[in-house]
Tab-separated table of C-alpha atoms in Angstrom:
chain	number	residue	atom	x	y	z
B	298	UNK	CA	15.354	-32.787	24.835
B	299	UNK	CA	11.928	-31.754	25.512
B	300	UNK	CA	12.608	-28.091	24.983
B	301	UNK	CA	14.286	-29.190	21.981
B	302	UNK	CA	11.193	-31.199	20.364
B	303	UNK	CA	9.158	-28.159	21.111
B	304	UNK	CA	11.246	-25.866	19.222
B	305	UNK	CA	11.044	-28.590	16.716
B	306	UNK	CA	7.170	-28.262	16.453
B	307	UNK	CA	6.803	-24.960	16.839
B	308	UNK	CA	9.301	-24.322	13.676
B	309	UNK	CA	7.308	-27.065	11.233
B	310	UNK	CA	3.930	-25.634	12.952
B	311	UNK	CA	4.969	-22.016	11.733
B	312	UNK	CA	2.275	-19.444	10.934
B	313	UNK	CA	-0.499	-22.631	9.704
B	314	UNK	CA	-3.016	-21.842	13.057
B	315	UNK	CA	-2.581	-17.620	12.091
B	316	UNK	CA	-3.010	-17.201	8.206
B	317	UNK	CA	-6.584	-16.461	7.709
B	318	UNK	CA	-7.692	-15.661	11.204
B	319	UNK	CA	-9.543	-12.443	10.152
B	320	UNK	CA	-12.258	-14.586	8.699
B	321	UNK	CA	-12.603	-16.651	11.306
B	322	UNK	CA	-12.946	-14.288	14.268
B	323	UNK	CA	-16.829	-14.067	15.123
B	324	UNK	CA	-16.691	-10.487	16.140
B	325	UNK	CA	-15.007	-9.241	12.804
B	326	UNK	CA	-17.226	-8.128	10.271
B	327	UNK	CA	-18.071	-9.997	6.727
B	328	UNK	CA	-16.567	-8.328	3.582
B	329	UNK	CA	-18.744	-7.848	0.283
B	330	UNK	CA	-16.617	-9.149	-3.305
B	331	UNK	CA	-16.249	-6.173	-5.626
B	332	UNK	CA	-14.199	-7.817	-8.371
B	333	UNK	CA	-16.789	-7.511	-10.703
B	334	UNK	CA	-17.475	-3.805	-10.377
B	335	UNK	CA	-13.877	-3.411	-10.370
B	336	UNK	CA	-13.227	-5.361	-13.754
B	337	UNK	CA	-15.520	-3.183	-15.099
B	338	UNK	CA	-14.544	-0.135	-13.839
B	339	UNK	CA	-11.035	-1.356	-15.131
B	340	UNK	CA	-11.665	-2.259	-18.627
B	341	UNK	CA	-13.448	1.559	-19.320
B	342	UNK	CA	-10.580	2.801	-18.406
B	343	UNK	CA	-8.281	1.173	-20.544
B	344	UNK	CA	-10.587	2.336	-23.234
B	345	UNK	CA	-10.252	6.181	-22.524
B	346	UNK	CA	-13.545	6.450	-20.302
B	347	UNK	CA	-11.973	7.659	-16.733
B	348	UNK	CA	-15.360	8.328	-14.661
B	349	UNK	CA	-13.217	9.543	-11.486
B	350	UNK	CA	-11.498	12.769	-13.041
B	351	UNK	CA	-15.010	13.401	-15.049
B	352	UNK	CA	-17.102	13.146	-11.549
B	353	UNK	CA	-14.776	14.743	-9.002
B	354	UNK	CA	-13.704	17.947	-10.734
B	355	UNK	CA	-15.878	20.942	-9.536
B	356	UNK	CA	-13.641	23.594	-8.691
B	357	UNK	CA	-11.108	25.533	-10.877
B	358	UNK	CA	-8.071	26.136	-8.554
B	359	UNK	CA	-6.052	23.492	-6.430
B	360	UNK	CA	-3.522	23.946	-4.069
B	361	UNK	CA	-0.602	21.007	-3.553
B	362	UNK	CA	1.137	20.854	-0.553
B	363	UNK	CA	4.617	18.625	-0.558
B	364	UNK	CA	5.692	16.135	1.687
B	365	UNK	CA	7.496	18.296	3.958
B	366	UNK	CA	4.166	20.151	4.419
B	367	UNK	CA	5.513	23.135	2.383
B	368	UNK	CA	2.774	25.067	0.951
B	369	UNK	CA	2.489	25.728	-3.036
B	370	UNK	CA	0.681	28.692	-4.491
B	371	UNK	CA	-3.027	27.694	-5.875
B	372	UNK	CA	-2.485	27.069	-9.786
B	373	UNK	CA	-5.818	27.776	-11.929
B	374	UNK	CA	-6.600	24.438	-13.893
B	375	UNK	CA	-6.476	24.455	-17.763
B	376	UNK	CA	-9.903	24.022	-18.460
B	377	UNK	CA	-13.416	22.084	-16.707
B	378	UNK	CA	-11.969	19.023	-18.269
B	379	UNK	CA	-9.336	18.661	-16.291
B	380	UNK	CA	-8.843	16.824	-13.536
B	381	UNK	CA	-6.099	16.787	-10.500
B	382	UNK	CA	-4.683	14.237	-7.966
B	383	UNK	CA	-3.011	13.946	-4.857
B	384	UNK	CA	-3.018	16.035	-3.202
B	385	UNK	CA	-6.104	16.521	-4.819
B	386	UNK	CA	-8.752	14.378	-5.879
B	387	UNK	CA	-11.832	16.202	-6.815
B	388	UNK	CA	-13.342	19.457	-5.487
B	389	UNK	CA	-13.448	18.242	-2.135
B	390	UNK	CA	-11.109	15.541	-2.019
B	391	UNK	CA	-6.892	14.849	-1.736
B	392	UNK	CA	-5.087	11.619	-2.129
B	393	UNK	CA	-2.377	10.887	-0.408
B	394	UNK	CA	-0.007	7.271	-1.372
B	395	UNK	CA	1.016	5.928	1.773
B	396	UNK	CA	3.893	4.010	0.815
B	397	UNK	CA	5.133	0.343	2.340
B	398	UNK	CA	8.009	-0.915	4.062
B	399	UNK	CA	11.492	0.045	2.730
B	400	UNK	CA	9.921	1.786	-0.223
B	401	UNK	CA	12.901	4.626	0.478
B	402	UNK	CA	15.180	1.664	-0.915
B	403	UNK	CA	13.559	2.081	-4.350
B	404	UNK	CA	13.752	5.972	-5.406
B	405	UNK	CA	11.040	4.428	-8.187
B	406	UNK	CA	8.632	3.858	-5.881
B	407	UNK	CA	5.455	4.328	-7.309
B	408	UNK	CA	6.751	6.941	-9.877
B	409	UNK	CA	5.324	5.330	-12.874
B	410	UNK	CA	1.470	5.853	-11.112
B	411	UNK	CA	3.067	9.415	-10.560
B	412	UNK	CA	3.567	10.290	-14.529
B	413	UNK	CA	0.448	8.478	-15.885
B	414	UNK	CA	-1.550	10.877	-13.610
B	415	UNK	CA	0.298	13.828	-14.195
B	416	UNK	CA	0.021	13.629	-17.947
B	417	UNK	CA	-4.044	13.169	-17.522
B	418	UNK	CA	-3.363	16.504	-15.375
B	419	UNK	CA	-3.875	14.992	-11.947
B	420	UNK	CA	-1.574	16.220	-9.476
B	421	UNK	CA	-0.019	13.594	-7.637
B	422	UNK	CA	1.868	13.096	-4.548
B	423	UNK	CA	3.466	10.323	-2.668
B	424	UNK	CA	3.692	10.333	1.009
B	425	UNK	CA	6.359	7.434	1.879
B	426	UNK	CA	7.222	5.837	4.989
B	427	UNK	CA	10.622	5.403	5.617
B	428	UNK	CA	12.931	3.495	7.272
B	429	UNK	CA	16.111	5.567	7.602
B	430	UNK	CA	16.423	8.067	10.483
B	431	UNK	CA	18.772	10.240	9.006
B	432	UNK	CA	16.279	11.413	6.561
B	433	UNK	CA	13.914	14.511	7.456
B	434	UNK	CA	10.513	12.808	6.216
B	435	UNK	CA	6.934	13.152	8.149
B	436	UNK	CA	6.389	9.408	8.737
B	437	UNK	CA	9.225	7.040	9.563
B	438	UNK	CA	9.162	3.401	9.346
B	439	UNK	CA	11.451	3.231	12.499
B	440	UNK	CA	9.074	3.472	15.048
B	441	UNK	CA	5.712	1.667	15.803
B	442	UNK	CA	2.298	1.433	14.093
B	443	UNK	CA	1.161	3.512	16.934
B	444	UNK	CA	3.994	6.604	16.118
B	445	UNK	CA	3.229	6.296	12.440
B	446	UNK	CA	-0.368	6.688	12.755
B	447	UNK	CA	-0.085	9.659	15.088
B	448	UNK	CA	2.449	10.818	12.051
B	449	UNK	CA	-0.002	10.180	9.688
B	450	UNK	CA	-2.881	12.064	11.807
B	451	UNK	CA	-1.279	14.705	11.828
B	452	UNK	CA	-0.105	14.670	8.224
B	453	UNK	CA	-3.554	14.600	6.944
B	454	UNK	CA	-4.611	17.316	9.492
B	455	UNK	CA	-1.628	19.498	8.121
B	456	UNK	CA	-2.566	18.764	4.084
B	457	UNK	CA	-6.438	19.604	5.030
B	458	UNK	CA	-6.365	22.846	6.784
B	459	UNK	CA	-3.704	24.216	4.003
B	460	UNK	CA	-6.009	23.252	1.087
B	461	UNK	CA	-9.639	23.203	2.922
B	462	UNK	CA	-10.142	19.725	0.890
B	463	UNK	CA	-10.769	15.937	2.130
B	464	UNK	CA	-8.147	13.689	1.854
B	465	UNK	CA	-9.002	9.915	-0.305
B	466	UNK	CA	-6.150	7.454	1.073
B	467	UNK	CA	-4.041	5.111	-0.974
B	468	UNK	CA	-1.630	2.952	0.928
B	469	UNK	CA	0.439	0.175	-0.381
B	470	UNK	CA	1.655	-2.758	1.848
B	471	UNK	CA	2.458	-1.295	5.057
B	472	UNK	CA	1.576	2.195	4.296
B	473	UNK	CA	-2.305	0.300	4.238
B	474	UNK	CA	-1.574	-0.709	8.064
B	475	UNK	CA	-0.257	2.614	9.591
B	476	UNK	CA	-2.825	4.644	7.522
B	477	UNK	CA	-5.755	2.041	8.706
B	478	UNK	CA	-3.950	2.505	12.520
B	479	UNK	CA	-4.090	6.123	12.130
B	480	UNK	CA	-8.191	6.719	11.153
B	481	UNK	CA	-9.203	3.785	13.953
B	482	UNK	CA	-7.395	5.623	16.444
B	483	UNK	CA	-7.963	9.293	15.429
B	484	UNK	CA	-11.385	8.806	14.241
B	485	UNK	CA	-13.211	11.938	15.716
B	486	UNK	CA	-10.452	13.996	14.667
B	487	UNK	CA	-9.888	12.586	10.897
B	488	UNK	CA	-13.888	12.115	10.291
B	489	UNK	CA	-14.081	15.279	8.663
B	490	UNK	CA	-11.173	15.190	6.747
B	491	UNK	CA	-11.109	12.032	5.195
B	492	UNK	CA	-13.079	9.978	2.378
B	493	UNK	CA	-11.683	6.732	1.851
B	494	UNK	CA	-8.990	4.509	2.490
B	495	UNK	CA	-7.941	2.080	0.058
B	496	UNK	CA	-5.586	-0.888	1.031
B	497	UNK	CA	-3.547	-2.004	-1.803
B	498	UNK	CA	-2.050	-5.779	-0.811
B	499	UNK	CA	-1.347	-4.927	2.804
B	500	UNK	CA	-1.075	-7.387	5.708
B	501	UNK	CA	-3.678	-5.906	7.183
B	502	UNK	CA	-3.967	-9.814	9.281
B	503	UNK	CA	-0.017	-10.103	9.592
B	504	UNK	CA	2.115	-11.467	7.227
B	505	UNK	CA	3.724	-14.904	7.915
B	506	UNK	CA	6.907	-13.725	6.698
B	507	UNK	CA	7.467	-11.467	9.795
B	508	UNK	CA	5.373	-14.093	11.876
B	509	UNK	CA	8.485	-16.998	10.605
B	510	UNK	CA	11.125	-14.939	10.975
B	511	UNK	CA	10.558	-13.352	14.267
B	512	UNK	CA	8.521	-16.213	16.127
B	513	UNK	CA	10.122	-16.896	19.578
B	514	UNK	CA	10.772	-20.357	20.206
B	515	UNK	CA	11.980	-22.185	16.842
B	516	UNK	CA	15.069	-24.121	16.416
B	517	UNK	CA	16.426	-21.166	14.322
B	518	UNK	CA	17.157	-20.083	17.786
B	519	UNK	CA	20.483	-22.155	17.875
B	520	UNK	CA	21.545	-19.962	15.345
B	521	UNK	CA	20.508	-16.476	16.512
B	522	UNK	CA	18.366	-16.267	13.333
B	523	UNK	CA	16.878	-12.849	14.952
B	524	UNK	CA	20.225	-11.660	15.600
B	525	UNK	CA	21.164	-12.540	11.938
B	526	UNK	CA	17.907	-10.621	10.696
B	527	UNK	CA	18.439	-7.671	13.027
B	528	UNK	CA	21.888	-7.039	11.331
B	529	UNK	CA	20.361	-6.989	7.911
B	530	UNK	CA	17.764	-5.324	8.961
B	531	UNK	CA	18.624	-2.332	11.006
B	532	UNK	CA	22.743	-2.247	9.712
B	533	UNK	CA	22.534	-3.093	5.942
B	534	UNK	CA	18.650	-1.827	5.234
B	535	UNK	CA	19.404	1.007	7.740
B	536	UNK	CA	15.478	0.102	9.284
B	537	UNK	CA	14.110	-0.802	12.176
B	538	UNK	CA	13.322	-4.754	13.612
B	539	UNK	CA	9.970	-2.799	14.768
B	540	UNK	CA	8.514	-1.969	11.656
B	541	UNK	CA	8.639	-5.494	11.115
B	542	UNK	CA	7.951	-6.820	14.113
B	543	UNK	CA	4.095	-4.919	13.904
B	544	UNK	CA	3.343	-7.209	11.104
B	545	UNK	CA	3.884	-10.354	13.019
B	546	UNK	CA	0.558	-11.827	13.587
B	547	UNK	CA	0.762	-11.199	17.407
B	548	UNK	CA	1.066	-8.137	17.269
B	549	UNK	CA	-1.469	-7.679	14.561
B	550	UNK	CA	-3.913	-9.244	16.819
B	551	UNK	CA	-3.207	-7.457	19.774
B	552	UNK	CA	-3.428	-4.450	17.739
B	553	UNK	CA	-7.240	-5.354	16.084
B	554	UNK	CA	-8.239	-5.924	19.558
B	555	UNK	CA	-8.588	-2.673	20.576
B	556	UNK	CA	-8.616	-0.391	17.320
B	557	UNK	CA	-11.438	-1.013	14.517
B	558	UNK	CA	-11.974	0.852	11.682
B	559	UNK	CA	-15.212	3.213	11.831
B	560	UNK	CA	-18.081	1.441	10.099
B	561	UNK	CA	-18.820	4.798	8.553
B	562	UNK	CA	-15.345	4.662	6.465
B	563	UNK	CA	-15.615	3.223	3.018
B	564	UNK	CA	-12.656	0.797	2.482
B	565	UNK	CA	-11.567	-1.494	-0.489
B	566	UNK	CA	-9.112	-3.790	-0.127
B	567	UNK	CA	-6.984	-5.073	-3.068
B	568	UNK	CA	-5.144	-8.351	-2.912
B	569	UNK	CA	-3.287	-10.364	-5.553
B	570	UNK	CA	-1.447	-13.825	-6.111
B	571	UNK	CA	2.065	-13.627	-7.440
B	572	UNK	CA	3.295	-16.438	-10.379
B	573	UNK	CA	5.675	-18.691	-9.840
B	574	UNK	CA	6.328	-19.810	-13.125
B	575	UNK	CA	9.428	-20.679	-14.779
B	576	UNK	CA	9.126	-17.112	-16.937
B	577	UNK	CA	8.950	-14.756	-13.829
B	578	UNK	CA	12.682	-15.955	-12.865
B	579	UNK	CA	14.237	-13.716	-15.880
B	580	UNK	CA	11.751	-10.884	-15.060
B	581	UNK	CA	13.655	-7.696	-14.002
B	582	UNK	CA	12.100	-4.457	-11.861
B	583	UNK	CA	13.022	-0.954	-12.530
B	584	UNK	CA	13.580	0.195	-8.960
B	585	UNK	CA	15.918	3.113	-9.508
B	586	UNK	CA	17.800	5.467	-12.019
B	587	UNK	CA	21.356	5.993	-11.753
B	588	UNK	CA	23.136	9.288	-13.365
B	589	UNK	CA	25.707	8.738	-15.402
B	590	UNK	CA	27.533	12.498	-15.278
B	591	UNK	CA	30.636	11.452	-16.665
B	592	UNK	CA	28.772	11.240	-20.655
B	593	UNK	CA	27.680	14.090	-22.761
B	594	UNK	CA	24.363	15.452	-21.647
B	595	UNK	CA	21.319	14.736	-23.776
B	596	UNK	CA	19.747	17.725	-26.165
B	597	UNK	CA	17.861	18.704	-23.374
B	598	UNK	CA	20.704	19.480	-21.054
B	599	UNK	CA	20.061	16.259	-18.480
B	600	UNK	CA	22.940	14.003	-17.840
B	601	UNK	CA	22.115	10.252	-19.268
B	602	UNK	CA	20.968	8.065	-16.713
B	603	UNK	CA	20.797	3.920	-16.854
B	604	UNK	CA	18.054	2.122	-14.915
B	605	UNK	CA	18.792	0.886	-12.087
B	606	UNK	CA	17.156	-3.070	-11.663
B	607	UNK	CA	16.348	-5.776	-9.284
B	608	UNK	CA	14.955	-9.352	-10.051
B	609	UNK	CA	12.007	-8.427	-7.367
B	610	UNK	CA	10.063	-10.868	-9.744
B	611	UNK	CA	12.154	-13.744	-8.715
B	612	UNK	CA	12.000	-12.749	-5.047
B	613	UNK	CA	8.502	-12.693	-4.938
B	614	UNK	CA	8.184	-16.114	-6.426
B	615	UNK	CA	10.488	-17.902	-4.322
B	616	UNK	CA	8.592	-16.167	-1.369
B	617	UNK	CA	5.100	-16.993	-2.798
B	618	UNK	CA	6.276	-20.623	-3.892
B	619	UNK	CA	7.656	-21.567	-0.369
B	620	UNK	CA	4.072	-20.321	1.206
B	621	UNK	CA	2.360	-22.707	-0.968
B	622	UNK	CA	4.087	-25.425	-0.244
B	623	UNK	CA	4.495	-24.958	3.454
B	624	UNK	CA	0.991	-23.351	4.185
B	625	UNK	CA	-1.055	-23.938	1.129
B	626	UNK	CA	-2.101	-20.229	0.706
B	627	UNK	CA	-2.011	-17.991	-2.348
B	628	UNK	CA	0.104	-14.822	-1.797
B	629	UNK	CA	1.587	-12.187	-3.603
B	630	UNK	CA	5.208	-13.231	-1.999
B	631	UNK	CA	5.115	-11.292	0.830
B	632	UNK	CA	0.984	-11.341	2.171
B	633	UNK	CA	-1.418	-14.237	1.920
B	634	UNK	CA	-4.145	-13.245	0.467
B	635	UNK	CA	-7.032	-13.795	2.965
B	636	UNK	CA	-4.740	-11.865	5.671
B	637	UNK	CA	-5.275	-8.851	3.138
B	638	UNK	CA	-8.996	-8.888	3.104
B	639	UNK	CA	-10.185	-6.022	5.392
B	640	UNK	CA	-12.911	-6.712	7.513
B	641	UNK	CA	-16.062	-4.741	6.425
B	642	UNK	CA	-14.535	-3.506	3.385
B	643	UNK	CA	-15.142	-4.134	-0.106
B	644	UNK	CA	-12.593	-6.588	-1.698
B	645	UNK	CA	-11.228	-6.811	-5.089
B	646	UNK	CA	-9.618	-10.879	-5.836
B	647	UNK	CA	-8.044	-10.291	-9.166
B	648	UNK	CA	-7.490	-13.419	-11.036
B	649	UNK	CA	-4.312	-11.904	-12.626
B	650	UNK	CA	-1.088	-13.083	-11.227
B	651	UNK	CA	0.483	-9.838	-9.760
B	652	UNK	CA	3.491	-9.928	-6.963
B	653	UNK	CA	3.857	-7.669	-3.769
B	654	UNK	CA	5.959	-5.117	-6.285
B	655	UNK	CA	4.536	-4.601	-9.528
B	656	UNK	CA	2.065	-1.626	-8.537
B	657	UNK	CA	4.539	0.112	-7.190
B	658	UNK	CA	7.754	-0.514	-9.123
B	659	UNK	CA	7.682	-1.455	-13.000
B	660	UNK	CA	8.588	-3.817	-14.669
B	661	UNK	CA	10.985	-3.940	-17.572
B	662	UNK	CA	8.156	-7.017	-19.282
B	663	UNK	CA	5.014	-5.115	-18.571
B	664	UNK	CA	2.506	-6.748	-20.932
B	665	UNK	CA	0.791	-3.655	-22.833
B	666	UNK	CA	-2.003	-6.001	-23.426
B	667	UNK	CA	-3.040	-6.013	-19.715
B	668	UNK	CA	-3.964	-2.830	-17.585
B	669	UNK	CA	-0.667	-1.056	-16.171
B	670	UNK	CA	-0.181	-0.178	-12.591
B	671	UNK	CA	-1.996	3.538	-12.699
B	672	UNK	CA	-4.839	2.274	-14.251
B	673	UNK	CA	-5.256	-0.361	-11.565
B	674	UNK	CA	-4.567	2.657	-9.256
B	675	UNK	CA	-7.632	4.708	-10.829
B	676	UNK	CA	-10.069	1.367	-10.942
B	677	UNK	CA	-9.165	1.426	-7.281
B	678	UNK	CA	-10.311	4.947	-6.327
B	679	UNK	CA	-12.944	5.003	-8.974
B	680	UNK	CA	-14.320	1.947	-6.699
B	681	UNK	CA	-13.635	3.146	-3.567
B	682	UNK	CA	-15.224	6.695	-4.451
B	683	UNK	CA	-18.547	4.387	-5.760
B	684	UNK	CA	-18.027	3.097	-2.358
B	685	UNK	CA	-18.448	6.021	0.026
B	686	UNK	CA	-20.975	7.315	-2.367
B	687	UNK	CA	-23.135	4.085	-1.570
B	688	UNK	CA	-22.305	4.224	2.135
B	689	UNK	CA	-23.452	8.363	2.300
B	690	UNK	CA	-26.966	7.045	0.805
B	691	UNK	CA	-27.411	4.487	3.406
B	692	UNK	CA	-26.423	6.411	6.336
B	693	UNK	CA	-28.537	9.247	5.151
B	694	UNK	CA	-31.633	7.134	4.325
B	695	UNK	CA	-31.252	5.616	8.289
B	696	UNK	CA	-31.050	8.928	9.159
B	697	UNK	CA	-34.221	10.059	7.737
């Protein structure tokens, strides 16, 4: 009975003494609130004015390098105007889009970022994390935040000696975690090579999804919920209980403890709220195309292909509705907000209700009245670029 009672209280208890514990750790530095300058940098976008491409570009060749680490010839750009991307950003910088857990389940996964940069002539490209082991990708999602970050290491080692150029990091979700794993732990070797790392809604303090789920001890124990989520998981999702399991907020902690992010390294971190309105229910995300072989190709030879769709919208909402109610936190379905706030970076607390997907997969309701997933994208690195530029002046001016 008493074992019973305890299970009880540790199941209506839940994640309520762990959301939030960033802030409250003494040792953990304050952040600074960069909303405004992001807003800004946001809205001259949308009007045409793009300050990163305009800033960065210095040099007139660029070499990509694929995800494989395949090497590309150097391509000569079209003109001083242009401007390039991931791998490259600017004439001494690449950007590489660490992607989140069980992106490989959505072949969409930040493509639409992919196009809007490519038509502005940046060169983009995505480095995802998987979960599958059958697939032969750099940086699996099977293994822990400690593998991924050596993966990661030496990903960014292998992009900067074949191109001579600094990487600026992007990482969504959980690609924010292993990429912010992999410069706290490989610091002296990455210093060199690296610019910036923005985190994109990632639980960098846990997430008390994993935390519920997982959490020894609760009366979903009569029913073998872990056993029940470690089928889904690892037979239907074809992933790993550990790549979940390093977002619980014990491990999180455990982690923090002994690997913090260089002072020297400018960070933003980007965190939103997801709606829960009625509307958001009928809202549908373009996660995939599917070929359709079998019809008459189109005039340009391709076969015809029909998107492929998930109501992510209405997942997130559910998610972000129950957190609410149960923990009274904002999140974005997935990651409460103030677990996403990096400590020591510079942190952007849109006011626009966005859920864990909608930078990375679109939407088939995007309101062209609001900024579009890129665009937040390029606010993010224009910011973060600001950032380190700010950061260089103070260090130098100690210095002197």
């Amino acid at each position: 009975m008493l074992r019973l009672i305890e299970r009880a209280r540790s199941t209506v208890r839940g994640s309520a003494n762990d959301i939030g514990w960033l802030k409250r750790a003494p040792e953990m530095p304050s952040v600074e609130d960069g909303t405004g300058r992001f807003t800004e940098i946001l809205e001259n976008i949308r009007h045409g004015l793009h300050k990163l491409p305009s800033s960065m570009v210095k040099t007139p060749k660029y070499c990509f390098l694929n995800i494989l680490g395949n090497k590309k010839p150097c391509q000569k750009q079209r003109s001083s105007d242009s401007v390039f991307l991931c791998c490259l950003i600017a004439y001494f910088q690449q950007l590489s889009y660490l992607a989140g857990l069980f992106s490989n389940h959505g072949p969409l996964y930040f493509v639409s970022t992919k196009t809007s940069f490519s038509k502005m002539g940046l060169t983009c490209h995505i480095a995802k994390i998987h979960s599958e082991s059958t697939l032969n990708i750099t940086i699996t999602n099977q293994a822990s935040v400690e593998k991924n970050a050596k993966e990661i290491k030496d990903y960014i080692e292998e992009i900067y000696w074949g191109s001579g150029k600094r990487v600026l990091l992007l990482g969504h979700s959980k690609g924010g975690v292993d990429a912010a794993a992999a410069l706290s732990m490989y610091w002296s070797d990455l210093k060199d090579k690296v610019t910036g790392l923005a985190l994109a809604q990632s639980p960098y303090g846990g997430s008390p999804i994993a935390s519920d789920i997982l959490r020894e001890g609760q009366l979903g124990d009569y029913v073998n919920l872990r056993k029940l989520m470690e089928i889904l998981i690892c037979k239907v999702l074809k992933g790993d209980m550990q790549a979940m399991e390093d977002l619980t907020y014990k491990r999180r902690k455990e982690f923090l403890q002994k690997h913090h992010l260089p002072k020297e390294l400018p960070v933003v971190s980007f965190h939103t709220e997801a709606s829960i309105s009625p509307a958001v229910l009928a809202t549908l995300s373009r996660v995939a195309h599917a070929e359709l072989p079998m019809m008459a190709p189109l005039s340009d030879g391709q076969h015809a292909r029909l998107p492929v769709v998930m109501p992510l919208g209405a997942a997130m909402a559910a998610c972000a509705q129950l957190l609410l109610v149960r923990y009274k936190e904002q999140s974005d379905g997935l990651v409460a907000r103030c677990d996403a706030e990096v400590p020591g970076s510079i942190v952007v607390r849109p006011k626009r209700k966005l859920d864990h997907a909608w930078m990375v997969y679109s939407s088939l309701r995007d309101d062209p009245s609001e900024a579009d997933a890129a665009q937040v994208c390029e606010a993010l690195l224009t910011l973060l670029v600001e950032v380190g530029q700010k950061k260089r002046h103070e260090l130098s001016m100690k210095d002197e």
